[in-house]
Amino acid sequence: MCQPSSVGASMTPISSNIAKFEDLSPPSDLFFPNGTTQQPVPSYRGSRLFRDIGFVCQPFLIGEALANSGNNVYFYNQNQSISESILHTRAYCGCGVVHTSELAYVFGNFSHYFMHGFNLQPTLSDVALRWEESRSWTSFVAVGHPSKGEYGQSAPDHGVFTIGGTGHSGSGGSEKARKVLDSQKPRERCGFLYSPEVPKQLLY
């Protein structure tokens, strides 16, 4: 059985680390362009914490280990989704690009959404990205690297390629797309969450 008292006295107090986590997720980062939030700030912070632990930081750790062993590693950040219009019809607003959003583009197929009667409204940008993203993934399977731009570790924004939305952020990509990722501070957040003491305090 885990004993919270086993956390060393020399470690940063839990309250201080909570404050540090809140500093990495200030309310100003969670505002929509019109200056309002569509969900309470604690809800956004909690969902971002869940996302970081489950979907962001672990790929960084695994990818870095693979790269250190001589493998080519490609990180990507999906920044476009056809799911938002579906979620809005069900009163789920402000969810952004949710988990599995990339699948419709990767497989180049929107038809299954229509089959189930969802209110899908793909844009011309969605249609274009469907072809580009599916081509990149098939290229990766066939020859070992994506076909679209520079996804790899030499990309300017921490080696992460931003797909869709504001345009790609790899080599030759847009500064606006790089800022999308930089604003979320992935390296800082993961460095904090995987510092030696935080997992112990989370009893993880």
mmCIF file with all atom_site columns, C-alpha atoms in Angstrom:
data_model
loop_
_atom_site.group_PDB
_atom_site.id
_atom_site.type_symbol
_atom_site.label_atom_id
_atom_site.label_alt_id
_atom_site.label_comp_id
_atom_site.label_asym_id
_atom_site.label_entity_id
_atom_site.label_seq_id
_atom_site.pdbx_PDB_ins_code
_atom_site.Cartn_x
_atom_site.Cartn_y
_atom_site.Cartn_z
_atom_site.occupancy
_atom_site.B_iso_or_equiv
_atom_site.pdbx_formal_charge
_atom_site.auth_seq_id
_atom_site.auth_comp_id
_atom_site.auth_asym_id
_atom_site.auth_atom_id
_atom_site.pdbx_PDB_model_num
ATOM 1   C CA . MET A 1 1   ? 0.000   0.000  0.000   1.00 0.00 ? 1   MET A CA 1
ATOM 2   C CA . CYS A 1 2   ? 1.345   3.426  -0.929  1.00 0.00 ? 2   CYS A CA 1
ATOM 3   C CA . GLN A 1 3   ? 2.152   5.719  1.955   1.00 0.00 ? 3   GLN A CA 1
ATOM 4   C CA . PRO A 1 4   ? 2.004   9.462  1.174   1.00 0.00 ? 4   PRO A CA 1
ATOM 5   C CA . SER A 1 5   ? 4.304   10.028 4.135   1.00 0.00 ? 5   SER A CA 1
ATOM 6   C CA . SER A 1 6   ? 7.064   8.220  2.240   1.00 0.00 ? 6   SER A CA 1
ATOM 7   C CA . VAL A 1 7   ? 7.584   11.331 0.114   1.00 0.00 ? 7   VAL A CA 1
ATOM 8   C CA . GLY A 1 8   ? 10.913  12.737 1.259   1.00 0.00 ? 8   GLY A CA 1
ATOM 9   C CA . ALA A 1 9   ? 10.912  15.806 3.450   1.00 0.00 ? 9   ALA A CA 1
ATOM 10  C CA . SER A 1 10  ? 13.477  17.437 1.170   1.00 0.00 ? 10  SER A CA 1
ATOM 11  C CA . MET A 1 11  ? 11.110  17.362 -1.800  1.00 0.00 ? 11  MET A CA 1
ATOM 12  C CA . THR A 1 12  ? 9.141   20.368 -3.009  1.00 0.00 ? 12  THR A CA 1
ATOM 13  C CA . PRO A 1 13  ? 5.827   20.563 -1.098  1.00 0.00 ? 13  PRO A CA 1
ATOM 14  C CA . ILE A 1 14  ? 2.831   19.274 -3.025  1.00 0.00 ? 14  ILE A CA 1
ATOM 15  C CA . SER A 1 15  ? 1.134   22.663 -2.730  1.00 0.00 ? 15  SER A CA 1
ATOM 16  C CA . SER A 1 16  ? 4.125   24.304 -4.437  1.00 0.00 ? 16  SER A CA 1
ATOM 17  C CA . ASN A 1 17  ? 4.005   21.836 -7.312  1.00 0.00 ? 17  ASN A CA 1
ATOM 18  C CA . ILE A 1 18  ? 0.268   22.407 -7.705  1.00 0.00 ? 18  ILE A CA 1
ATOM 19  C CA . ALA A 1 19  ? 0.980   26.129 -7.955  1.00 0.00 ? 19  ALA A CA 1
ATOM 20  C CA . LYS A 1 20  ? 3.698   25.419 -10.516 1.00 0.00 ? 20  LYS A CA 1
ATOM 21  C CA . PHE A 1 21  ? 1.273   23.326 -12.559 1.00 0.00 ? 21  PHE A CA 1
ATOM 22  C CA . GLU A 1 22  ? -1.274  26.151 -12.466 1.00 0.00 ? 22  GLU A CA 1
ATOM 23  C CA . ASP A 1 23  ? 1.423   28.554 -13.653 1.00 0.00 ? 23  ASP A CA 1
ATOM 24  C CA . LEU A 1 24  ? 1.952   26.280 -16.672 1.00 0.00 ? 24  LEU A CA 1
ATOM 25  C CA . SER A 1 25  ? -1.803  26.461 -17.394 1.00 0.00 ? 25  SER A CA 1
ATOM 26  C CA . PRO A 1 26  ? -2.779  30.094 -16.749 1.00 0.00 ? 26  PRO A CA 1
ATOM 27  C CA . PRO A 1 27  ? -6.385  31.084 -17.521 1.00 0.00 ? 27  PRO A CA 1
ATOM 28  C CA . SER A 1 28  ? -5.089  33.376 -20.269 1.00 0.00 ? 28  SER A CA 1
ATOM 29  C CA . ASP A 1 29  ? -3.958  30.271 -22.196 1.00 0.00 ? 29  ASP A CA 1
ATOM 30  C CA . LEU A 1 30  ? -7.449  28.801 -21.991 1.00 0.00 ? 30  LEU A CA 1
ATOM 31  C CA . PHE A 1 31  ? -9.427  31.745 -23.334 1.00 0.00 ? 31  PHE A CA 1
ATOM 32  C CA . PHE A 1 32  ? -11.174 31.701 -26.663 1.00 0.00 ? 32  PHE A CA 1
ATOM 33  C CA . PRO A 1 33  ? -10.561 34.571 -29.107 1.00 0.00 ? 33  PRO A CA 1
ATOM 34  C CA . ASN A 1 34  ? -13.675 36.384 -27.890 1.00 0.00 ? 34  ASN A CA 1
ATOM 35  C CA . GLY A 1 35  ? -12.190 36.547 -24.386 1.00 0.00 ? 35  GLY A CA 1
ATOM 36  C CA . THR A 1 36  ? -14.477 34.009 -22.737 1.00 0.00 ? 36  THR A CA 1
ATOM 37  C CA . THR A 1 37  ? -14.158 30.392 -21.708 1.00 0.00 ? 37  THR A CA 1
ATOM 38  C CA . GLN A 1 38  ? -16.788 27.862 -22.704 1.00 0.00 ? 38  GLN A CA 1
ATOM 39  C CA . GLN A 1 39  ? -15.833 25.501 -19.881 1.00 0.00 ? 39  GLN A CA 1
ATOM 40  C CA . PRO A 1 40  ? -14.648 26.232 -16.313 1.00 0.00 ? 40  PRO A CA 1
ATOM 41  C CA . VAL A 1 41  ? -10.903 26.769 -15.980 1.00 0.00 ? 41  VAL A CA 1
ATOM 42  C CA . PRO A 1 42  ? -10.455 23.701 -13.687 1.00 0.00 ? 42  PRO A CA 1
ATOM 43  C CA . SER A 1 43  ? -12.103 21.579 -16.376 1.00 0.00 ? 43  SER A CA 1
ATOM 44  C CA . TYR A 1 44  ? -9.623  22.768 -18.996 1.00 0.00 ? 44  TYR A CA 1
ATOM 45  C CA . ARG A 1 45  ? -6.689  22.310 -16.656 1.00 0.00 ? 45  ARG A CA 1
ATOM 46  C CA . GLY A 1 46  ? -7.805  18.808 -15.741 1.00 0.00 ? 46  GLY A CA 1
ATOM 47  C CA . SER A 1 47  ? -8.322  17.774 -19.354 1.00 0.00 ? 47  SER A CA 1
ATOM 48  C CA . ARG A 1 48  ? -4.943  19.188 -20.367 1.00 0.00 ? 48  ARG A CA 1
ATOM 49  C CA . LEU A 1 49  ? -3.255  17.351 -17.489 1.00 0.00 ? 49  LEU A CA 1
ATOM 50  C CA . PHE A 1 50  ? -4.921  14.109 -18.612 1.00 0.00 ? 50  PHE A CA 1
ATOM 51  C CA . ARG A 1 51  ? -3.838  14.789 -22.190 1.00 0.00 ? 51  ARG A CA 1
ATOM 52  C CA . ASP A 1 52  ? -0.244  15.534 -21.193 1.00 0.00 ? 52  ASP A CA 1
ATOM 53  C CA . ILE A 1 53  ? 0.196   12.431 -19.050 1.00 0.00 ? 53  ILE A CA 1
ATOM 54  C CA . GLY A 1 54  ? -1.576  10.053 -21.424 1.00 0.00 ? 54  GLY A CA 1
ATOM 55  C CA . PHE A 1 55  ? -0.889  11.374 -24.907 1.00 0.00 ? 55  PHE A CA 1
ATOM 56  C CA . VAL A 1 56  ? 1.927   13.942 -24.981 1.00 0.00 ? 56  VAL A CA 1
ATOM 57  C CA . CYS A 1 57  ? 4.664   13.237 -22.474 1.00 0.00 ? 57  CYS A CA 1
ATOM 58  C CA . GLN A 1 58  ? 4.825   9.468  -22.909 1.00 0.00 ? 58  GLN A CA 1
ATOM 59  C CA . PRO A 1 59  ? 5.398   9.725  -26.686 1.00 0.00 ? 59  PRO A CA 1
ATOM 60  C CA . PHE A 1 60  ? 8.180   12.234 -25.995 1.00 0.00 ? 60  PHE A CA 1
ATOM 61  C CA . LEU A 1 61  ? 9.868   9.842  -23.570 1.00 0.00 ? 61  LEU A CA 1
ATOM 62  C CA . ILE A 1 62  ? 9.477   6.807  -25.828 1.00 0.00 ? 62  ILE A CA 1
ATOM 63  C CA . GLY A 1 63  ? 10.521  8.771  -28.910 1.00 0.00 ? 63  GLY A CA 1
ATOM 64  C CA . GLU A 1 64  ? 13.634  10.123 -27.252 1.00 0.00 ? 64  GLU A CA 1
ATOM 65  C CA . ALA A 1 65  ? 14.613  6.619  -26.133 1.00 0.00 ? 65  ALA A CA 1
ATOM 66  C CA . LEU A 1 66  ? 14.133  5.305  -29.677 1.00 0.00 ? 66  LEU A CA 1
ATOM 67  C CA . ALA A 1 67  ? 16.096  8.210  -31.143 1.00 0.00 ? 67  ALA A CA 1
ATOM 68  C CA . ASN A 1 68  ? 18.944  7.593  -28.687 1.00 0.00 ? 68  ASN A CA 1
ATOM 69  C CA . SER A 1 69  ? 19.066  4.031  -30.019 1.00 0.00 ? 69  SER A CA 1
ATOM 70  C CA . GLY A 1 70  ? 19.591  5.284  -33.564 1.00 0.00 ? 70  GLY A CA 1
ATOM 71  C CA . ASN A 1 71  ? 16.016  5.217  -34.858 1.00 0.00 ? 71  ASN A CA 1
ATOM 72  C CA . ASN A 1 72  ? 14.284  7.950  -36.839 1.00 0.00 ? 72  ASN A CA 1
ATOM 73  C CA . VAL A 1 73  ? 11.418  9.407  -34.814 1.00 0.00 ? 73  VAL A CA 1
ATOM 74  C CA . TYR A 1 74  ? 8.595   11.607 -36.116 1.00 0.00 ? 74  TYR A CA 1
ATOM 75  C CA . PHE A 1 75  ? 6.310   13.530 -33.759 1.00 0.00 ? 75  PHE A CA 1
ATOM 76  C CA . TYR A 1 76  ? 3.138   15.242 -34.920 1.00 0.00 ? 76  TYR A CA 1
ATOM 77  C CA . ASN A 1 77  ? 0.456   17.467 -33.418 1.00 0.00 ? 77  ASN A CA 1
ATOM 78  C CA . GLN A 1 78  ? -3.007  17.190 -34.995 1.00 0.00 ? 78  GLN A CA 1
ATOM 79  C CA . ASN A 1 79  ? -4.479  20.687 -35.201 1.00 0.00 ? 79  ASN A CA 1
ATOM 80  C CA . GLN A 1 80  ? -7.566  20.126 -37.358 1.00 0.00 ? 80  GLN A CA 1
ATOM 81  C CA . SER A 1 81  ? -10.716 18.083 -36.843 1.00 0.00 ? 81  SER A CA 1
ATOM 82  C CA . ILE A 1 82  ? -14.022 17.370 -38.553 1.00 0.00 ? 82  ILE A CA 1
ATOM 83  C CA . SER A 1 83  ? -15.482 16.297 -35.211 1.00 0.00 ? 83  SER A CA 1
ATOM 84  C CA . GLU A 1 84  ? -16.156 19.782 -33.853 1.00 0.00 ? 84  GLU A CA 1
ATOM 85  C CA . SER A 1 85  ? -19.393 20.285 -35.799 1.00 0.00 ? 85  SER A CA 1
ATOM 86  C CA . ILE A 1 86  ? -20.605 16.890 -34.550 1.00 0.00 ? 86  ILE A CA 1
ATOM 87  C CA . LEU A 1 87  ? -19.759 17.731 -30.949 1.00 0.00 ? 87  LEU A CA 1
ATOM 88  C CA . HIS A 1 88  ? -21.431 21.129 -31.179 1.00 0.00 ? 88  HIS A CA 1
ATOM 89  C CA . THR A 1 89  ? -24.743 19.539 -32.181 1.00 0.00 ? 89  THR A CA 1
ATOM 90  C CA . ARG A 1 90  ? -24.532 17.551 -28.942 1.00 0.00 ? 90  ARG A CA 1
ATOM 91  C CA . ALA A 1 91  ? -23.781 20.663 -26.854 1.00 0.00 ? 91  ALA A CA 1
ATOM 92  C CA . TYR A 1 92  ? -20.112 19.749 -26.340 1.00 0.00 ? 92  TYR A CA 1
ATOM 93  C CA . CYS A 1 93  ? -18.490 23.098 -27.026 1.00 0.00 ? 93  CYS A CA 1
ATOM 94  C CA . GLY A 1 94  ? -14.896 24.170 -26.672 1.00 0.00 ? 94  GLY A CA 1
ATOM 95  C CA . CYS A 1 95  ? -13.440 20.661 -26.904 1.00 0.00 ? 95  CYS A CA 1
ATOM 96  C CA . GLY A 1 96  ? -11.017 21.550 -29.681 1.00 0.00 ? 96  GLY A CA 1
ATOM 97  C CA . VAL A 1 97  ? -9.226  18.804 -31.596 1.00 0.00 ? 97  VAL A CA 1
ATOM 98  C CA . VAL A 1 98  ? -10.284 15.720 -29.677 1.00 0.00 ? 98  VAL A CA 1
ATOM 99  C CA . HIS A 1 99  ? -8.671  12.283 -29.475 1.00 0.00 ? 99  HIS A CA 1
ATOM 100 C CA . THR A 1 100 ? -8.938  10.248 -32.738 1.00 0.00 ? 100 THR A CA 1
ATOM 101 C CA . SER A 1 101 ? -9.530  13.427 -34.790 1.00 0.00 ? 101 SER A CA 1
ATOM 102 C CA . GLU A 1 102 ? -6.745  12.441 -37.172 1.00 0.00 ? 102 GLU A CA 1
ATOM 103 C CA . LEU A 1 103 ? -8.271  9.095  -38.170 1.00 0.00 ? 103 LEU A CA 1
ATOM 104 C CA . ALA A 1 104 ? -10.662 10.496 -40.781 1.00 0.00 ? 104 ALA A CA 1
ATOM 105 C CA . TYR A 1 105 ? -7.712  12.166 -42.521 1.00 0.00 ? 105 TYR A CA 1
ATOM 106 C CA . VAL A 1 106 ? -5.199  9.334  -42.047 1.00 0.00 ? 106 VAL A CA 1
ATOM 107 C CA . PHE A 1 107 ? -7.555  6.815  -43.653 1.00 0.00 ? 107 PHE A CA 1
ATOM 108 C CA . GLY A 1 108 ? -8.800  9.381  -46.179 1.00 0.00 ? 108 GLY A CA 1
ATOM 109 C CA . ASN A 1 109 ? -12.408 8.512  -45.468 1.00 0.00 ? 109 ASN A CA 1
ATOM 110 C CA . PHE A 1 110 ? -15.249 10.672 -44.133 1.00 0.00 ? 110 PHE A CA 1
ATOM 111 C CA . SER A 1 111 ? -18.019 8.282  -45.212 1.00 0.00 ? 111 SER A CA 1
ATOM 112 C CA . HIS A 1 112 ? -18.473 6.470  -41.903 1.00 0.00 ? 112 HIS A CA 1
ATOM 113 C CA . TYR A 1 113 ? -19.507 9.743  -40.247 1.00 0.00 ? 113 TYR A CA 1
ATOM 114 C CA . PHE A 1 114 ? -22.287 10.201 -42.796 1.00 0.00 ? 114 PHE A CA 1
ATOM 115 C CA . MET A 1 115 ? -23.357 6.561  -42.414 1.00 0.00 ? 115 MET A CA 1
ATOM 116 C CA . HIS A 1 116 ? -24.222 7.137  -38.769 1.00 0.00 ? 116 HIS A CA 1
ATOM 117 C CA . GLY A 1 117 ? -26.202 10.285 -39.460 1.00 0.00 ? 117 GLY A CA 1
ATOM 118 C CA . PHE A 1 118 ? -23.786 12.762 -37.905 1.00 0.00 ? 118 PHE A CA 1
ATOM 119 C CA . ASN A 1 119 ? -24.133 16.402 -38.855 1.00 0.00 ? 119 ASN A CA 1
ATOM 120 C CA . LEU A 1 120 ? -20.779 16.539 -40.610 1.00 0.00 ? 120 LEU A CA 1
ATOM 121 C CA . GLN A 1 121 ? -19.745 19.713 -42.405 1.00 0.00 ? 121 GLN A CA 1
ATOM 122 C CA . PRO A 1 122 ? -16.277 19.171 -43.927 1.00 0.00 ? 122 PRO A CA 1
ATOM 123 C CA . THR A 1 123 ? -14.638 22.263 -45.379 1.00 0.00 ? 123 THR A CA 1
ATOM 124 C CA . LEU A 1 124 ? -12.443 22.521 -48.456 1.00 0.00 ? 124 LEU A CA 1
ATOM 125 C CA . SER A 1 125 ? -9.503  22.539 -46.053 1.00 0.00 ? 125 SER A CA 1
ATOM 126 C CA . ASP A 1 126 ? -10.705 19.237 -44.573 1.00 0.00 ? 126 ASP A CA 1
ATOM 127 C CA . VAL A 1 127 ? -10.920 17.666 -48.017 1.00 0.00 ? 127 VAL A CA 1
ATOM 128 C CA . ALA A 1 128 ? -7.426  18.879 -48.929 1.00 0.00 ? 128 ALA A CA 1
ATOM 129 C CA . LEU A 1 129 ? -5.964  17.647 -45.640 1.00 0.00 ? 129 LEU A CA 1
ATOM 130 C CA . ARG A 1 130 ? -7.608  14.251 -46.124 1.00 0.00 ? 130 ARG A CA 1
ATOM 131 C CA . TRP A 1 131 ? -5.497  13.687 -49.231 1.00 0.00 ? 131 TRP A CA 1
ATOM 132 C CA . GLU A 1 132 ? -2.305  15.158 -47.783 1.00 0.00 ? 132 GLU A CA 1
ATOM 133 C CA . GLU A 1 133 ? -2.401  13.333 -44.459 1.00 0.00 ? 133 GLU A CA 1
ATOM 134 C CA . SER A 1 134 ? -3.314  9.945  -45.907 1.00 0.00 ? 134 SER A CA 1
ATOM 135 C CA . ARG A 1 135 ? -0.486  10.340 -48.434 1.00 0.00 ? 135 ARG A CA 1
ATOM 136 C CA . SER A 1 136 ? 2.005   11.156 -45.683 1.00 0.00 ? 136 SER A CA 1
ATOM 137 C CA . TRP A 1 137 ? 1.063   8.096  -43.651 1.00 0.00 ? 137 TRP A CA 1
ATOM 138 C CA . THR A 1 138 ? 1.189   5.713  -46.609 1.00 0.00 ? 138 THR A CA 1
ATOM 139 C CA . SER A 1 139 ? 4.577   7.177  -47.519 1.00 0.00 ? 139 SER A CA 1
ATOM 140 C CA . PHE A 1 140 ? 5.771   6.555  -43.961 1.00 0.00 ? 140 PHE A CA 1
ATOM 141 C CA . VAL A 1 141 ? 4.668   2.916  -44.167 1.00 0.00 ? 141 VAL A CA 1
ATOM 142 C CA . ALA A 1 142 ? 6.214   2.423  -47.603 1.00 0.00 ? 142 ALA A CA 1
ATOM 143 C CA . VAL A 1 143 ? 9.564   4.202  -47.339 1.00 0.00 ? 143 VAL A CA 1
ATOM 144 C CA . GLY A 1 144 ? 10.020  5.031  -43.648 1.00 0.00 ? 144 GLY A CA 1
ATOM 145 C CA . HIS A 1 145 ? 9.402   8.771  -43.684 1.00 0.00 ? 145 HIS A CA 1
ATOM 146 C CA . PRO A 1 146 ? 6.371   11.023 -44.251 1.00 0.00 ? 146 PRO A CA 1
ATOM 147 C CA . SER A 1 147 ? 6.008   12.683 -47.621 1.00 0.00 ? 147 SER A CA 1
ATOM 148 C CA . LYS A 1 148 ? 4.803   16.080 -46.427 1.00 0.00 ? 148 LYS A CA 1
ATOM 149 C CA . GLY A 1 149 ? 7.517   18.469 -45.296 1.00 0.00 ? 149 GLY A CA 1
ATOM 150 C CA . GLU A 1 150 ? 9.831   17.814 -42.378 1.00 0.00 ? 150 GLU A CA 1
ATOM 151 C CA . TYR A 1 151 ? 8.244   15.905 -39.508 1.00 0.00 ? 151 TYR A CA 1
ATOM 152 C CA . GLY A 1 152 ? 11.438  14.889 -37.785 1.00 0.00 ? 152 GLY A CA 1
ATOM 153 C CA . GLN A 1 153 ? 13.643  16.003 -34.957 1.00 0.00 ? 153 GLN A CA 1
ATOM 154 C CA . SER A 1 154 ? 15.220  18.788 -36.994 1.00 0.00 ? 154 SER A CA 1
ATOM 155 C CA . ALA A 1 155 ? 11.889  20.613 -37.262 1.00 0.00 ? 155 ALA A CA 1
ATOM 156 C CA . PRO A 1 156 ? 12.101  24.027 -35.555 1.00 0.00 ? 156 PRO A CA 1
ATOM 157 C CA . ASP A 1 157 ? 9.402   23.459 -32.918 1.00 0.00 ? 157 ASP A CA 1
ATOM 158 C CA . HIS A 1 158 ? 10.827  20.707 -30.714 1.00 0.00 ? 158 HIS A CA 1
ATOM 159 C CA . GLY A 1 159 ? 10.776  18.233 -33.595 1.00 0.00 ? 159 GLY A CA 1
ATOM 160 C CA . VAL A 1 160 ? 6.961   18.238 -33.675 1.00 0.00 ? 160 VAL A CA 1
ATOM 161 C CA . PHE A 1 161 ? 5.097   18.753 -36.929 1.00 0.00 ? 161 PHE A CA 1
ATOM 162 C CA . THR A 1 162 ? 1.752   20.552 -36.591 1.00 0.00 ? 162 THR A CA 1
ATOM 163 C CA . ILE A 1 163 ? -0.832  19.172 -39.017 1.00 0.00 ? 163 ILE A CA 1
ATOM 164 C CA . GLY A 1 164 ? -3.773  21.234 -40.221 1.00 0.00 ? 164 GLY A CA 1
ATOM 165 C CA . GLY A 1 165 ? -5.450  24.320 -38.839 1.00 0.00 ? 165 GLY A CA 1
ATOM 166 C CA . THR A 1 166 ? -2.915  27.101 -39.130 1.00 0.00 ? 166 THR A CA 1
ATOM 167 C CA . GLY A 1 167 ? -0.705  25.203 -41.566 1.00 0.00 ? 167 GLY A CA 1
ATOM 168 C CA . HIS A 1 168 ? 2.218   22.878 -40.995 1.00 0.00 ? 168 HIS A CA 1
ATOM 169 C CA . SER A 1 169 ? 5.074   23.823 -38.690 1.00 0.00 ? 169 SER A CA 1
ATOM 170 C CA . GLY A 1 170 ? 7.883   21.689 -40.024 1.00 0.00 ? 170 GLY A CA 1
ATOM 171 C CA . SER A 1 171 ? 10.830  22.844 -42.120 1.00 0.00 ? 171 SER A CA 1
ATOM 172 C CA . GLY A 1 172 ? 9.559   25.671 -44.296 1.00 0.00 ? 172 GLY A CA 1
ATOM 173 C CA . GLY A 1 173 ? 6.286   25.737 -42.368 1.00 0.00 ? 173 GLY A CA 1
ATOM 174 C CA . SER A 1 174 ? 4.495   28.730 -40.936 1.00 0.00 ? 174 SER A CA 1
ATOM 175 C CA . GLU A 1 175 ? 5.530   30.649 -37.843 1.00 0.00 ? 175 GLU A CA 1
ATOM 176 C CA . LYS A 1 176 ? 1.865   30.812 -36.827 1.00 0.00 ? 176 LYS A CA 1
ATOM 177 C CA . ALA A 1 177 ? 1.672   27.018 -36.723 1.00 0.00 ? 177 ALA A CA 1
ATOM 178 C CA . ARG A 1 178 ? 4.802   26.803 -34.596 1.00 0.00 ? 178 ARG A CA 1
ATOM 179 C CA . LYS A 1 179 ? 3.287   29.267 -32.133 1.00 0.00 ? 179 LYS A CA 1
ATOM 180 C CA . VAL A 1 180 ? 0.265   26.973 -31.737 1.00 0.00 ? 180 VAL A CA 1
ATOM 181 C CA . LEU A 1 181 ? 2.525   24.339 -30.255 1.00 0.00 ? 181 LEU A CA 1
ATOM 182 C CA . ASP A 1 182 ? 4.900   26.682 -28.442 1.00 0.00 ? 182 ASP A CA 1
ATOM 183 C CA . SER A 1 183 ? 1.971   28.315 -26.625 1.00 0.00 ? 183 SER A CA 1
ATOM 184 C CA . GLN A 1 184 ? 1.130   24.970 -25.027 1.00 0.00 ? 184 GLN A CA 1
ATOM 185 C CA . LYS A 1 185 ? 4.681   24.612 -23.657 1.00 0.00 ? 185 LYS A CA 1
ATOM 186 C CA . PRO A 1 186 ? 4.944   20.838 -24.241 1.00 0.00 ? 186 PRO A CA 1
ATOM 187 C CA . ARG A 1 187 ? 8.578   20.502 -23.214 1.00 0.00 ? 187 ARG A CA 1
ATOM 188 C CA . GLU A 1 188 ? 8.145   22.602 -20.080 1.00 0.00 ? 188 GLU A CA 1
ATOM 189 C CA . ARG A 1 189 ? 4.963   20.797 -19.050 1.00 0.00 ? 189 ARG A CA 1
ATOM 190 C CA . CYS A 1 190 ? 6.386   17.326 -19.635 1.00 0.00 ? 190 CYS A CA 1
ATOM 191 C CA . GLY A 1 191 ? 9.657   18.248 -17.960 1.00 0.00 ? 191 GLY A CA 1
ATOM 192 C CA . PHE A 1 192 ? 7.684   19.274 -14.886 1.00 0.00 ? 192 PHE A CA 1
ATOM 193 C CA . LEU A 1 193 ? 5.337   16.268 -14.859 1.00 0.00 ? 193 LEU A CA 1
ATOM 194 C CA . TYR A 1 194 ? 8.222   13.810 -15.231 1.00 0.00 ? 194 TYR A CA 1
ATOM 195 C CA . SER A 1 195 ? 10.600  15.505 -12.835 1.00 0.00 ? 195 SER A CA 1
ATOM 196 C CA . PRO A 1 196 ? 11.700  12.967 -10.180 1.00 0.00 ? 196 PRO A CA 1
ATOM 197 C CA . GLU A 1 197 ? 9.363   14.154 -7.440  1.00 0.00 ? 197 GLU A CA 1
ATOM 198 C CA . VAL A 1 198 ? 6.046   14.754 -9.222  1.00 0.00 ? 198 VAL A CA 1
ATOM 199 C CA . PRO A 1 199 ? 5.294   11.096 -10.127 1.00 0.00 ? 199 PRO A CA 1
ATOM 200 C CA . LYS A 1 200 ? 6.060   10.153 -6.511  1.00 0.00 ? 200 LYS A CA 1
ATOM 201 C CA . GLN A 1 201 ? 3.674   12.786 -5.211  1.00 0.00 ? 201 GLN A CA 1
ATOM 202 C CA . LEU A 1 202 ? 1.017   11.538 -7.621  1.00 0.00 ? 202 LEU A CA 1
ATOM 203 C CA . LEU A 1 203 ? 1.726   7.987  -6.349  1.00 0.00 ? 203 LEU A CA 1
ATOM 204 C CA . TYR A 1 204 ? 2.197   7.090  -10.016 1.00 0.00 ? 204 TYR A CA 1
#
